[in-house]
Tab-separated table of C-alpha atoms in Angstrom:
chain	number	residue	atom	x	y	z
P	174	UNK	CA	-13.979	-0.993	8.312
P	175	UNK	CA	-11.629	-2.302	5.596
P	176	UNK	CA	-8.163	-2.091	7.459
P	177	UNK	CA	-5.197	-1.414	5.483
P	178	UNK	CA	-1.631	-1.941	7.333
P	179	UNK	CA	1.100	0.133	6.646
P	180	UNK	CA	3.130	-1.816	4.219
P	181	UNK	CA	0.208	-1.826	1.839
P	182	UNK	CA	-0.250	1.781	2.667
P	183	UNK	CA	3.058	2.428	1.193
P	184	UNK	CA	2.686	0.327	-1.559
P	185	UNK	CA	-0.729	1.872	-2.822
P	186	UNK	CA	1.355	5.116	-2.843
P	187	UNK	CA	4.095	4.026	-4.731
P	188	UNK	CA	1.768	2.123	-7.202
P	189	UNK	CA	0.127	5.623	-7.806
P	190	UNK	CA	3.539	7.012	-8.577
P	191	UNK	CA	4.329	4.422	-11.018
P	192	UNK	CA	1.652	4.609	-12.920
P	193	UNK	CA	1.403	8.637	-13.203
P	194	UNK	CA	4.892	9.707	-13.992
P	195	UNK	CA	5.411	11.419	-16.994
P	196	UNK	CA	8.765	10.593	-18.290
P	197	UNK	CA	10.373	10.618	-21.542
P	198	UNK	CA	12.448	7.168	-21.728
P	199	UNK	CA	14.193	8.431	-18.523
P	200	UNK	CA	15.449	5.853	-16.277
P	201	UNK	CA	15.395	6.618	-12.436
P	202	UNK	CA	18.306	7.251	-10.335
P	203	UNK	CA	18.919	5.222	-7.273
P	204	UNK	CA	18.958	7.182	-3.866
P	205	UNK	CA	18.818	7.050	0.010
P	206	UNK	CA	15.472	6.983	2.012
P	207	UNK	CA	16.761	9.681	4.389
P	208	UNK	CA	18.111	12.373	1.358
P	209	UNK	CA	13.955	13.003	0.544
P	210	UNK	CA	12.551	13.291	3.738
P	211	UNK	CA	12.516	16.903	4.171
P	212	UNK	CA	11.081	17.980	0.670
P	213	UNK	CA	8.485	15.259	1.095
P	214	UNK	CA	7.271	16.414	4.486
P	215	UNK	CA	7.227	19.881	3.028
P	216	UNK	CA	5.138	18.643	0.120
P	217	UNK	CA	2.788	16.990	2.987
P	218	UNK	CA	2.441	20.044	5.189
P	219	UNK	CA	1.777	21.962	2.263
P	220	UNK	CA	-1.064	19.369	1.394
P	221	UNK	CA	-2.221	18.517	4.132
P	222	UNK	CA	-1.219	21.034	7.027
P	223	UNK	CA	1.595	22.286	8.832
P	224	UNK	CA	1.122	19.433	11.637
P	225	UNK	CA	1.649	17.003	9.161
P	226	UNK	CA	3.648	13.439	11.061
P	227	UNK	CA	5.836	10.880	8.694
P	228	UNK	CA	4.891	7.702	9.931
P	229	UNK	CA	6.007	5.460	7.276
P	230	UNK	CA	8.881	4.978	4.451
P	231	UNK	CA	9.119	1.960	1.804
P	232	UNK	CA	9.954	1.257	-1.396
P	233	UNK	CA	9.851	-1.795	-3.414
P	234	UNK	CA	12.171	-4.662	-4.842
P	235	UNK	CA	11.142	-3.830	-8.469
P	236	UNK	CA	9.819	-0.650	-9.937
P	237	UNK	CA	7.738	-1.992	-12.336
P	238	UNK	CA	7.346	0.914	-15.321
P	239	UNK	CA	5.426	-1.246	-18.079
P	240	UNK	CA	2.354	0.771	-17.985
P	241	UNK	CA	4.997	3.359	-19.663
P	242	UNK	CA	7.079	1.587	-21.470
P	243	UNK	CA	6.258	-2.369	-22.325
P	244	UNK	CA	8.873	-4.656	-20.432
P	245	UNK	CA	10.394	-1.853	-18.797
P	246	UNK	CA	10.865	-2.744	-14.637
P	247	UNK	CA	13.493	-0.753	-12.709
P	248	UNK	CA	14.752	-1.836	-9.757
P	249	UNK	CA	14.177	-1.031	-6.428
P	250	UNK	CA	15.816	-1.670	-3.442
P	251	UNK	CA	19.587	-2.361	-4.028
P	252	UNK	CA	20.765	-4.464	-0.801
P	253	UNK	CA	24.171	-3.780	-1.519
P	254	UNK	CA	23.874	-0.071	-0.836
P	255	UNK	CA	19.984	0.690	0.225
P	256	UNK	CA	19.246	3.144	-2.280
P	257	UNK	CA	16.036	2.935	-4.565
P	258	UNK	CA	15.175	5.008	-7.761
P	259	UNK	CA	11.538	5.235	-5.706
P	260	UNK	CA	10.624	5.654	-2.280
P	261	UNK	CA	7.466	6.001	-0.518
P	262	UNK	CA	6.645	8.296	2.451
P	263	UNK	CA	3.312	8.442	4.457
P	264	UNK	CA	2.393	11.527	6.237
P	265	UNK	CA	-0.998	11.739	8.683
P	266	UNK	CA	-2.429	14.608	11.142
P	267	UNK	CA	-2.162	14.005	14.672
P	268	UNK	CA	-6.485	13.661	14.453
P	269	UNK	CA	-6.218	11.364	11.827
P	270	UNK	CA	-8.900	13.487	10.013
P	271	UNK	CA	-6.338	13.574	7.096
P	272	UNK	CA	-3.554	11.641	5.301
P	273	UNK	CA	-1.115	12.078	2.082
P	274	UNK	CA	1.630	9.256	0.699
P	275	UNK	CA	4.294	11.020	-1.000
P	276	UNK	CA	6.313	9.097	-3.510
P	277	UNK	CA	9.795	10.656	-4.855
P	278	UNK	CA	11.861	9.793	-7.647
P	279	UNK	CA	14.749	11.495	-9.380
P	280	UNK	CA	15.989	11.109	-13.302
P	281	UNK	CA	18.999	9.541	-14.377
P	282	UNK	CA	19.015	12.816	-16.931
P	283	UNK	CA	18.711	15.072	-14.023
P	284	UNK	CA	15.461	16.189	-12.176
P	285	UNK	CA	13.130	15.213	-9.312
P	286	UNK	CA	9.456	14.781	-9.571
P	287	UNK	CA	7.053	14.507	-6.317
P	288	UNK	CA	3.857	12.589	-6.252
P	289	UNK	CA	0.999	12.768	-3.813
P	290	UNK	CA	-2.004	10.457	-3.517
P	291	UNK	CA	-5.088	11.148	-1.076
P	292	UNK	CA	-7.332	8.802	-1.922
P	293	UNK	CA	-6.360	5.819	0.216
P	294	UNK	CA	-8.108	5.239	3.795
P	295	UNK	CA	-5.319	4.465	6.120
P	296	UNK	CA	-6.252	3.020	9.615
P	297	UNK	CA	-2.613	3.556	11.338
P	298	UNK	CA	-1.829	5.136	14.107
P	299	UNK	CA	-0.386	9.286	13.460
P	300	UNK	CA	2.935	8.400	15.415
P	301	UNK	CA	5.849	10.309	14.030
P	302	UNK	CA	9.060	8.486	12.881
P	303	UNK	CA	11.666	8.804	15.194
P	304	UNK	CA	14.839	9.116	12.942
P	305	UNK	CA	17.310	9.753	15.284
P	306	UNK	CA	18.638	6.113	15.107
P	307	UNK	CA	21.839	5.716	14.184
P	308	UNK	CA	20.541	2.627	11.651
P	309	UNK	CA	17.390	5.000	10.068
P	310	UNK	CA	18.948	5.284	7.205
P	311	UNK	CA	18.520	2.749	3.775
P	312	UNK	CA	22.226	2.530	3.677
P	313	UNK	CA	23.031	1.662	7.569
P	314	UNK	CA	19.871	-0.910	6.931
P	315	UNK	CA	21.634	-2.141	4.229
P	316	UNK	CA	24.623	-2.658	5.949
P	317	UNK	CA	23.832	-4.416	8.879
P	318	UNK	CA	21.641	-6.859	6.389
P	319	UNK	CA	25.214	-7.858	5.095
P	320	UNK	CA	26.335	-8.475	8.512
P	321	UNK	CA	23.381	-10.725	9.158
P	322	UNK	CA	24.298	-14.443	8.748
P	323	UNK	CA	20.822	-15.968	7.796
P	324	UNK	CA	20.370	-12.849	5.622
P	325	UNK	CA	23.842	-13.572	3.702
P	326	UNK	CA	23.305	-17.340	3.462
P	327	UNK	CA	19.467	-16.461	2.002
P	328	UNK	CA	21.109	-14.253	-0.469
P	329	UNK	CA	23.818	-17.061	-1.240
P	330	UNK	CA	21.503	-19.280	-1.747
P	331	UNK	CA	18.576	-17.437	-3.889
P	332	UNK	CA	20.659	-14.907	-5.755
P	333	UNK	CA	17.805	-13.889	-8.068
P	334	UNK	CA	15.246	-13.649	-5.436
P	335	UNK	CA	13.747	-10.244	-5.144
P	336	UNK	CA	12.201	-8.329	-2.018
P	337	UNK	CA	8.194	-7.623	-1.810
P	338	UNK	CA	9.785	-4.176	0.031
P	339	UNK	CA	11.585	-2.804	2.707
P	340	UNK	CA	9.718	-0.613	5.108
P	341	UNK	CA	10.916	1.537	8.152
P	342	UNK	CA	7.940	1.798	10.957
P	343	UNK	CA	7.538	1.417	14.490
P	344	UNK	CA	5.509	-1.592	13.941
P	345	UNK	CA	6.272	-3.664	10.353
P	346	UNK	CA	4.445	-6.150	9.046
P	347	UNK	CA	5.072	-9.801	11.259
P	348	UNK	CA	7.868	-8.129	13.488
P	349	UNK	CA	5.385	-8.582	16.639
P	350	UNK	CA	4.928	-11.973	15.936
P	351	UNK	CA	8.648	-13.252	15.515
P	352	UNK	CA	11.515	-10.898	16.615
P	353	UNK	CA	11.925	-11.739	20.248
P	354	UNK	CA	11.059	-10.301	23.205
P	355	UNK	CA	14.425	-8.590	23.571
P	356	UNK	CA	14.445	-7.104	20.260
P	357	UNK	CA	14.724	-3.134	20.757
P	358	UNK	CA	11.053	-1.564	20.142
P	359	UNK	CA	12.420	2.128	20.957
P	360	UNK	CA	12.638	3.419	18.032
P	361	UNK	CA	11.369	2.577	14.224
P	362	UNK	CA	12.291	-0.498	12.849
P	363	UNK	CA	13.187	-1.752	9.126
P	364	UNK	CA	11.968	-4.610	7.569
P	365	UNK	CA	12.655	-6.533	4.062
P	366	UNK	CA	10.236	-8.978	2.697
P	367	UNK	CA	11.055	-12.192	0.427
P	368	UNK	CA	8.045	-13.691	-0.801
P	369	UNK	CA	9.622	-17.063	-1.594
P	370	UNK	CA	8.254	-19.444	-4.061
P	371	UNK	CA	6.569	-22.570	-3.515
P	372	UNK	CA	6.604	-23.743	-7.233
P	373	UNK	CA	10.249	-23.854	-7.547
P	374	UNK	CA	10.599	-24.572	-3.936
P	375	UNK	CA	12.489	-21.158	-2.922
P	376	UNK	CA	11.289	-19.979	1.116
P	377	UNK	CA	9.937	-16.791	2.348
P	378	UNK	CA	11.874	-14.772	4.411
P	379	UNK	CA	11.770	-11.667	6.820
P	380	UNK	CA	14.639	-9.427	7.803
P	381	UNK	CA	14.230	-6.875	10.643
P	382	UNK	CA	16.516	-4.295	12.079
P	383	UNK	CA	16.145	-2.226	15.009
P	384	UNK	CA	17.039	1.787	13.737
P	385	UNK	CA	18.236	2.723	17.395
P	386	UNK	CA	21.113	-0.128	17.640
P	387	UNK	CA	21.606	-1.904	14.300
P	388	UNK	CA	20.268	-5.367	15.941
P	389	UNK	CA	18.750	-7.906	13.107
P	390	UNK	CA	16.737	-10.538	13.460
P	391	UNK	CA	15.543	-12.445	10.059
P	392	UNK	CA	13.566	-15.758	9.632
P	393	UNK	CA	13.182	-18.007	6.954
P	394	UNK	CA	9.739	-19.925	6.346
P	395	UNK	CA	9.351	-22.503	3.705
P	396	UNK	CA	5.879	-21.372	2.636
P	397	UNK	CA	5.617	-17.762	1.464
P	398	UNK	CA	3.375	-16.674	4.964
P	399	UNK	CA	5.449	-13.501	5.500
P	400	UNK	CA	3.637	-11.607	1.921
P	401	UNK	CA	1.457	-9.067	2.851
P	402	UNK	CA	-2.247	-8.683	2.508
P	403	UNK	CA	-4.289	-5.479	2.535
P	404	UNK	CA	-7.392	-7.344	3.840
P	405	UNK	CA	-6.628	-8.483	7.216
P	406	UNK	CA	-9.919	-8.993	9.365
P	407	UNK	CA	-9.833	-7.031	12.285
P	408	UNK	CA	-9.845	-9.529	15.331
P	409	UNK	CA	-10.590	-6.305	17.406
P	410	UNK	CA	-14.546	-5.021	16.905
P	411	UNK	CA	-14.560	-2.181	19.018
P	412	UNK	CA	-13.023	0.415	21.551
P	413	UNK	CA	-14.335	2.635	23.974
P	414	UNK	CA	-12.695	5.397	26.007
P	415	UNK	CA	-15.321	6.994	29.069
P	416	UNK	CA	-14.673	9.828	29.128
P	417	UNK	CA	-12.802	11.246	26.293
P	418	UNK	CA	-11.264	13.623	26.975
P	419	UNK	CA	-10.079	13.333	29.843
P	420	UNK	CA	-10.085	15.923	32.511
P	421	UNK	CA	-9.765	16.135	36.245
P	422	UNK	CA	-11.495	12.623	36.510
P	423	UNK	CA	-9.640	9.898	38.562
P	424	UNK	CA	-11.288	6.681	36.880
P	425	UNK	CA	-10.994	6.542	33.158
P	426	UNK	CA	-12.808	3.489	31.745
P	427	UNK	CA	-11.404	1.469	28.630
P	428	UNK	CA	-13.342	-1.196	26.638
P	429	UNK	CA	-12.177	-3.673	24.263
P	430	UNK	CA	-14.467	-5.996	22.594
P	431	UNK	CA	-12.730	-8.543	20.526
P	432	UNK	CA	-14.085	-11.524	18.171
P	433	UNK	CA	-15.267	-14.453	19.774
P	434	UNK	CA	-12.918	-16.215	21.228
P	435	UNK	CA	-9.705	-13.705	20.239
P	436	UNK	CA	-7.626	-12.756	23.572
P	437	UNK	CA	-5.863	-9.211	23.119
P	438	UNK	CA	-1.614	-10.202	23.413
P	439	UNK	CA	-1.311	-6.752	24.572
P	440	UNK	CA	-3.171	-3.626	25.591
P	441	UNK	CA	-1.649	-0.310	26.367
P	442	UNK	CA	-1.037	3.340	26.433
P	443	UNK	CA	1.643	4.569	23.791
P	444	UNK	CA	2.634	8.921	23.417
P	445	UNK	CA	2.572	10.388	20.453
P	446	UNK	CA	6.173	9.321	19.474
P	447	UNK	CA	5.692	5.526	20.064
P	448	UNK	CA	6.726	5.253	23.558
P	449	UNK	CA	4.474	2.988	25.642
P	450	UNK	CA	3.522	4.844	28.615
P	451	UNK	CA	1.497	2.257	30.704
P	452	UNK	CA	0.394	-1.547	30.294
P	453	UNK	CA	-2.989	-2.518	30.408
P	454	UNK	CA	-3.412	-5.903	29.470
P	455	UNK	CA	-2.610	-7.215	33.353
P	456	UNK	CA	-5.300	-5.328	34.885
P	457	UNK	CA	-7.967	-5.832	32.418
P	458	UNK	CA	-11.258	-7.699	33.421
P	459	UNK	CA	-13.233	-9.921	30.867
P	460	UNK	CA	-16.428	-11.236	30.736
P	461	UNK	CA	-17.943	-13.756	28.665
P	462	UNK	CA	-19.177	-11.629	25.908
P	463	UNK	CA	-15.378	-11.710	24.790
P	464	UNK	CA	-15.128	-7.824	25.837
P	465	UNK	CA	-12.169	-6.386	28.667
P	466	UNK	CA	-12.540	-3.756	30.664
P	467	UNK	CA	-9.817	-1.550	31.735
P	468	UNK	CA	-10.406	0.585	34.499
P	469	UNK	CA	-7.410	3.212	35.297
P	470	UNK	CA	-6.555	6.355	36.829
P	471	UNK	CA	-4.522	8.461	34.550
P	472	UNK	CA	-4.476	11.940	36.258
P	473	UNK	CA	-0.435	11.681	36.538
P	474	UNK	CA	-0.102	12.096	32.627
P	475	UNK	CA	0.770	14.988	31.211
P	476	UNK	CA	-2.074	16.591	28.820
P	477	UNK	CA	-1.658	15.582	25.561
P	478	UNK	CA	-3.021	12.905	23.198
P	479	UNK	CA	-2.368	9.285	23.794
P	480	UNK	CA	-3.624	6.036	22.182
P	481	UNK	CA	-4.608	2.980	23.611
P	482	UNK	CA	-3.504	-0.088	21.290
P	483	UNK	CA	-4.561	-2.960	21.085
P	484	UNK	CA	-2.599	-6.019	19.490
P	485	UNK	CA	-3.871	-9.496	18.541
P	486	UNK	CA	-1.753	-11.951	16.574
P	487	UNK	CA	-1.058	-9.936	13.347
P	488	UNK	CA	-3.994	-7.139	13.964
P	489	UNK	CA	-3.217	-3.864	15.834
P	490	UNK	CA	-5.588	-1.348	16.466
P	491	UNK	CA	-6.043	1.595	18.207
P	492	UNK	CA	-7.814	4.695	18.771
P	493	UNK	CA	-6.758	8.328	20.112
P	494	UNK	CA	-7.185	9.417	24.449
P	495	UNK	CA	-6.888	13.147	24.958
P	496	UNK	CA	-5.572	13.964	28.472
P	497	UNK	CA	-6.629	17.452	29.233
């Protein structure tokens, strides 16, 4: 299956946006990520039912509006402040059976108009958003940016250089693969993108920030590796759960098959609202058909649905465990 991460999720959504508003010459007035949520989870309960989960937000560094008006490009994400004339919110059922991206923007001549698209397939994992953090918000992200030196000497240095997007999820683009191992994974994290340009010599760089404590952590590359793709081969072909669901049985049997010669980084059990509940990747048995098996006894969860992910180098996958 053709997976598409999050980030380009998001991005398909507000694409769709762009390109169906109906304005009259208006330009779009800047606002927080958090002052939407509610009236676009309404919009996606109402669309797609009442158990609807927000697992994503983004917006972009430019809003480009040329299809409407030639040479016309907003812009996005204001560092200075974290507000956006556009933002981007992804909604899924807890089944996965359905999904909606809501994009909102608002008109500098007053009004607010709400966009939904349903056509993309999204292979994410329904999680809810935990945004209880004290940094979930655009404008604390924003702020602790400013505090972070690499982040402020970037800035210095490339003052015209715009983000790709900035993105709150529990698992961004590239933040498995270089925040450290001590970066807080609690709750959601934020993450800006520079894309970097190799013809006039300008870096990439990445930004993250934990929403729970305000910690950053942001690397600079000199070749523009941190962009985004919505193409990424999954490294993981197949898992298995026997049985599912899961009842009174003691043994529950896992299998991960992988591409040849791809060793999972990690495998484990994750709740509904991110938190890992038990690691698997220690007790996992391979064989030489590049395939683990997990065998585990997991009659002292609660009942309740559960997913068993799977991560390997930039791929995560993952599918749903019922617990009876």
């Amino acid at each position: 299956m053709k997976r598409i991460g999050l980030f380009a999720s998001l991005m398909i959504v507000t694409t769709f946006c762009v390109t169906n508003l109906n304005l009259s010459a208006q330009f779009l007035s800047p606002y927080l990520s958090q002052s939407e949520v509610e009236r676009a989870t309404q919009t996606a309960k109402d669309s797609i039912g009442s158990d609807a989960l927000l697992i994503g937000i983004a917006t972009q560094g430019e809003i480009d509006l040329s299809e409407l008006f030639p040479g016309l490009v907003e812009k996005g994400f204001n560092k200075e402040n974290g507000e956006s004339g556009l933002w981007g919110y992804l909604f899924m059922t807890p089944s996965r059976s359905d999904s909606i991206g809501v994009a909102v923007v608002k008109l500098a001549l007053g009004g607010t108009q709400v966009f939904t698209d349903r056509e993309g397939e999204y292979d994410q994992e329904p999680v809810a958003l935990d945004l209880s953090g004290a940094y979930s918000g655009s404008d604390a992200f924003a702020a602790q940016l400013k505090k972070d030196a690499i982040f402020t000497k970037y800035t210095s240095d490339y003052p015209n250089e715009i983000a790709d997007a900035a993105v709150l999820a529990w698992r961004p683009e590239g933040a498995a693969e270089v925040v450290p191992s001590t970066f807080p994974t609690d709750k959601p994290i934020w993450a800006i993108y520079y894309p970097g340009n190799t013809d006039n010599a300008i870096p990439a760089m990445g930004c993250f920030v934990a929403s729970g404590t305000g910690e950053s952590y942001c690397i600079v590359v000199n070749e523009p590796e941190l962009s985004v793709s919505d193409n990424l081969a999954s490294q993981v072909e197949s898992i298995s759960v026997s049985p599912n669901p899961v009842g009174g049985e003691d043994q529950v049997v896992i299998r991960v098959r992988t591409a040849k010669g791809v060793t999972p980084d990690e495998i484990a059990l994750y709740d509904v609202n991110g938190r890992e509940v038990r690691s698997l990747v220690n007790v996992a048995q391979v064989s030489a058909t590049d395939e683990y098996t997990i065998t585990v006894n997991l009659s002292d969860l609660a009942s309740g649905r559960y997913y068993c992910r799977v991560v390997t180098g930039e791929d995560v996958s993952s599918t749903p465990i019922v617990v009876e």
